[in-house]
C-alpha cells in the first residue's frame, strides 16, 4: 500500500509519516510538496531524512494534476490532502482551490472505483467548507507546535480503505 500526502509545509509531517508507518508497516509514503515558489528544492535530502519517507516530489500549479493522475492510476494508493495549500493565494471561492478542484473531479469519476482522497486541516475557517464538500472524507487534524497529527481512527471511510474494520 502507498500513501501520498499533498502538503505545502512538509516539515509539519514528521509525526504523520510515523503514524502512517505505524498503522501500515512496510507501506510507502510519498510527499507531494506543493511549492509554487520552488523554495524546497535544496531541502529535499534533509526533508527525506527528517520525514523518513520514501519519496518527496516537488509540484506546482503547472504539474500538480499530471503528477496526481499518474499516482491515482495505482488503485493501491490512498491520498491525504492538506486543505490549505498555497496560502499566499487568496482564493475566495473554496471550490476553486487547485486541490479541491482535483478531488471533486475524482469524486465525480468515482462511479466504477472507490474514491481515495481524504482531506485534513487545522484551519478553523476552512473546516466547515471541507466537511460540507467532502463529508465522510475529512480527517480531523491536530497541531502540536509545528507538527501535525491525524485522528485516523475517527474517519470510518479511511479505516475501511485500509482494510481494517475496527479502530486503528
Short mmCIF file of C-alpha atoms in Angstrom, two decimals:
data_model
loop_
_atom_site.label_atom_id
_atom_site.label_comp_id
_atom_site.label_asym_id
_atom_site.label_seq_id
_atom_site.Cartn_x
_atom_site.Cartn_y
_atom_site.Cartn_z
CA UNK A 1 0.00 0.00 0.00
CA UNK A 2 1.09 3.54 -0.71
CA UNK A 3 0.12 6.86 0.86
CA UNK A 4 0.52 10.15 -0.98
CA UNK A 5 0.37 13.33 1.10
CA UNK A 6 -0.16 16.69 -0.61
CA UNK A 7 1.25 19.40 1.64
CA UNK A 8 2.82 22.82 1.21
CA UNK A 9 4.77 22.75 4.51
CA UNK A 10 6.25 19.23 4.60
CA UNK A 11 8.21 19.87 7.82
CA UNK A 12 4.85 19.54 9.63
CA UNK A 13 4.55 15.88 8.57
CA UNK A 14 7.17 14.26 10.82
CA UNK A 15 4.59 12.76 13.18
CA UNK A 16 2.16 11.98 10.38
CA UNK A 17 4.59 9.85 8.40
CA UNK A 18 5.45 7.92 11.57
CA UNK A 19 1.73 7.49 12.26
CA UNK A 20 1.12 6.05 8.78
CA UNK A 21 4.09 3.70 9.13
CA UNK A 22 2.71 2.52 12.49
CA UNK A 23 -0.72 1.62 11.10
CA UNK A 24 0.66 0.12 7.90
CA UNK A 25 4.17 -1.28 8.46
CA UNK A 26 6.16 -1.51 5.25
CA UNK A 27 3.92 0.88 3.36
CA UNK A 28 5.34 3.50 1.08
CA UNK A 29 4.81 7.19 1.84
CA UNK A 30 5.32 9.82 -0.84
CA UNK A 31 5.09 13.52 -0.12
CA UNK A 32 3.95 15.86 -2.88
CA UNK A 33 5.33 19.18 -1.78
CA UNK A 34 3.23 21.93 -3.35
CA UNK A 35 5.85 24.62 -3.83
CA UNK A 36 4.97 27.29 -6.40
CA UNK A 37 7.97 29.43 -5.39
CA UNK A 38 10.40 26.47 -5.61
CA UNK A 39 11.78 27.16 -2.13
CA UNK A 40 12.13 23.50 -1.12
CA UNK A 41 14.34 22.34 -3.99
CA UNK A 42 17.55 22.46 -1.95
CA UNK A 43 15.99 20.91 1.16
CA UNK A 44 14.80 17.60 -0.33
CA UNK A 45 17.54 15.36 1.12
CA UNK A 46 17.13 16.95 4.56
CA UNK A 47 13.35 16.54 4.42
CA UNK A 48 13.57 12.88 3.34
CA UNK A 49 15.75 12.10 6.33
CA UNK A 50 13.61 14.10 8.75
CA UNK A 51 10.33 12.62 7.47
CA UNK A 52 11.65 9.08 6.96
CA UNK A 53 9.60 8.71 3.79
CA UNK A 54 10.43 7.03 0.53
CA UNK A 55 9.96 9.95 -1.81
CA UNK A 56 9.40 13.70 -1.91
CA UNK A 57 8.31 15.24 -5.18
CA UNK A 58 8.12 18.99 -5.71
CA UNK A 59 4.98 20.03 -7.59
CA UNK A 60 3.49 23.37 -8.55
CA UNK A 61 0.38 24.70 -10.23
CA UNK A 62 1.55 23.56 -13.68
CA UNK A 63 2.38 19.91 -12.95
CA UNK A 64 0.29 19.01 -9.89
CA UNK A 65 -2.67 17.49 -11.71
CA UNK A 66 -0.47 15.45 -14.05
CA UNK A 67 1.50 14.02 -11.12
CA UNK A 68 -1.67 13.26 -9.15
CA UNK A 69 -3.20 11.49 -12.17
CA UNK A 70 -0.07 9.36 -12.50
CA UNK A 71 -0.24 8.35 -8.84
CA UNK A 72 -4.04 7.95 -8.79
CA UNK A 73 -3.81 5.33 -11.53
CA UNK A 74 -2.43 2.92 -8.90
CA UNK A 75 -5.53 1.58 -7.13
CA UNK A 76 -3.45 0.62 -4.08
CA UNK A 77 -2.71 4.29 -3.26
CA UNK A 78 -4.55 6.43 -0.70
CA UNK A 79 -4.30 10.23 -0.73
CA UNK A 80 -4.21 12.75 2.11
CA UNK A 81 -4.57 16.38 1.06
CA UNK A 82 -3.86 19.44 3.16
CA UNK A 83 -6.90 21.66 2.65
CA UNK A 84 -5.00 24.93 2.77
CA UNK A 85 -2.19 24.63 0.22
CA UNK A 86 -0.72 27.71 -1.44
CA UNK A 87 -1.58 30.02 1.44
CA UNK A 88 -0.20 33.02 -0.40
CA UNK A 89 -3.02 32.79 -2.93
CA UNK A 90 -6.26 34.39 -1.85
CA UNK A 91 -9.00 32.18 -3.21
CA UNK A 92 -12.42 33.46 -2.26
CA UNK A 93 -14.36 30.53 -3.72
CA UNK A 94 -13.42 27.33 -1.90
CA UNK A 95 -14.15 25.09 -4.89
CA UNK A 96 -11.58 26.98 -7.00
CA UNK A 97 -8.64 25.75 -4.93
CA UNK A 98 -6.39 23.51 -7.04
CA UNK A 99 -6.52 20.59 -4.60
CA UNK A 100 -10.31 20.87 -4.13
CA UNK A 101 -10.92 21.02 -7.90
CA UNK A 102 -8.83 17.89 -8.41
CA UNK A 103 -10.60 15.99 -5.62
CA UNK A 104 -14.03 17.00 -6.91
CA UNK A 105 -13.09 15.78 -10.38
CA UNK A 106 -12.00 12.41 -8.98
CA UNK A 107 -15.13 12.20 -6.84
CA UNK A 108 -17.26 12.66 -9.97
CA UNK A 109 -15.27 9.94 -11.74
CA UNK A 110 -15.52 7.51 -8.81
CA UNK A 111 -18.57 5.59 -10.09
CA UNK A 112 -16.59 2.48 -11.03
CA UNK A 113 -13.92 2.60 -8.33
CA UNK A 114 -13.50 3.66 -4.73
CA UNK A 115 -12.84 7.32 -4.02
CA UNK A 116 -9.40 7.50 -2.37
CA UNK A 117 -8.81 11.14 -1.33
CA UNK A 118 -9.15 12.43 2.24
CA UNK A 119 -8.64 15.99 3.44
CA UNK A 120 -7.22 17.29 6.71
CA UNK A 121 -6.96 20.81 8.05
CA UNK A 122 -6.19 22.73 11.20
CA UNK A 123 -7.54 25.99 9.78
CA UNK A 124 -10.83 26.72 11.53
CA UNK A 125 -12.46 28.80 8.81
CA UNK A 126 -11.92 26.02 6.24
CA UNK A 127 -13.28 23.13 8.33
CA UNK A 128 -16.94 23.81 7.58
CA UNK A 129 -16.31 24.15 3.83
CA UNK A 130 -14.24 20.96 3.62
CA UNK A 131 -16.73 18.97 5.70
CA UNK A 132 -19.66 20.23 3.62
CA UNK A 133 -17.87 19.40 0.36
CA UNK A 134 -16.23 16.06 1.18
CA UNK A 135 -18.32 14.86 4.16
CA UNK A 136 -17.01 11.44 5.18
CA UNK A 137 -13.61 12.03 3.58
CA UNK A 138 -12.35 14.51 6.17
CA UNK A 139 -9.85 13.52 8.85
CA UNK A 140 -9.58 15.65 11.98
CA UNK A 141 -6.09 17.10 12.33
CA UNK A 142 -4.37 18.43 15.39
CA UNK A 143 -1.27 20.53 15.65
CA UNK A 144 1.29 20.47 18.42
CA UNK A 145 3.85 23.18 17.87
CA UNK A 146 4.82 22.85 14.23
CA UNK A 147 3.84 19.18 13.88
CA UNK A 148 0.57 17.66 12.67
CA UNK A 149 -1.21 14.56 13.84
CA UNK A 150 -4.30 12.97 12.36
CA UNK A 151 -7.19 11.24 14.11
CA UNK A 152 -7.22 8.45 11.53
CA UNK A 153 -9.32 6.09 13.66
CA UNK A 154 -12.04 8.74 13.75
CA UNK A 155 -12.61 8.54 9.99
CA UNK A 156 -14.52 5.32 9.18
CA UNK A 157 -14.03 5.62 5.42
CA UNK A 158 -10.26 5.84 5.86
CA UNK A 159 -10.21 2.89 8.27
CA UNK A 160 -12.30 0.89 5.82
CA UNK A 161 -9.99 1.80 2.96
CA UNK A 162 -7.08 0.45 4.96
CA UNK A 163 -8.92 -2.83 5.16
CA UNK A 164 -9.24 -2.51 8.92
CA UNK A 165 -12.77 -2.88 10.26
CA UNK A 166 -12.00 -1.93 13.81
CA UNK A 167 -10.25 1.05 15.39
CA UNK A 168 -6.68 1.54 14.26
#
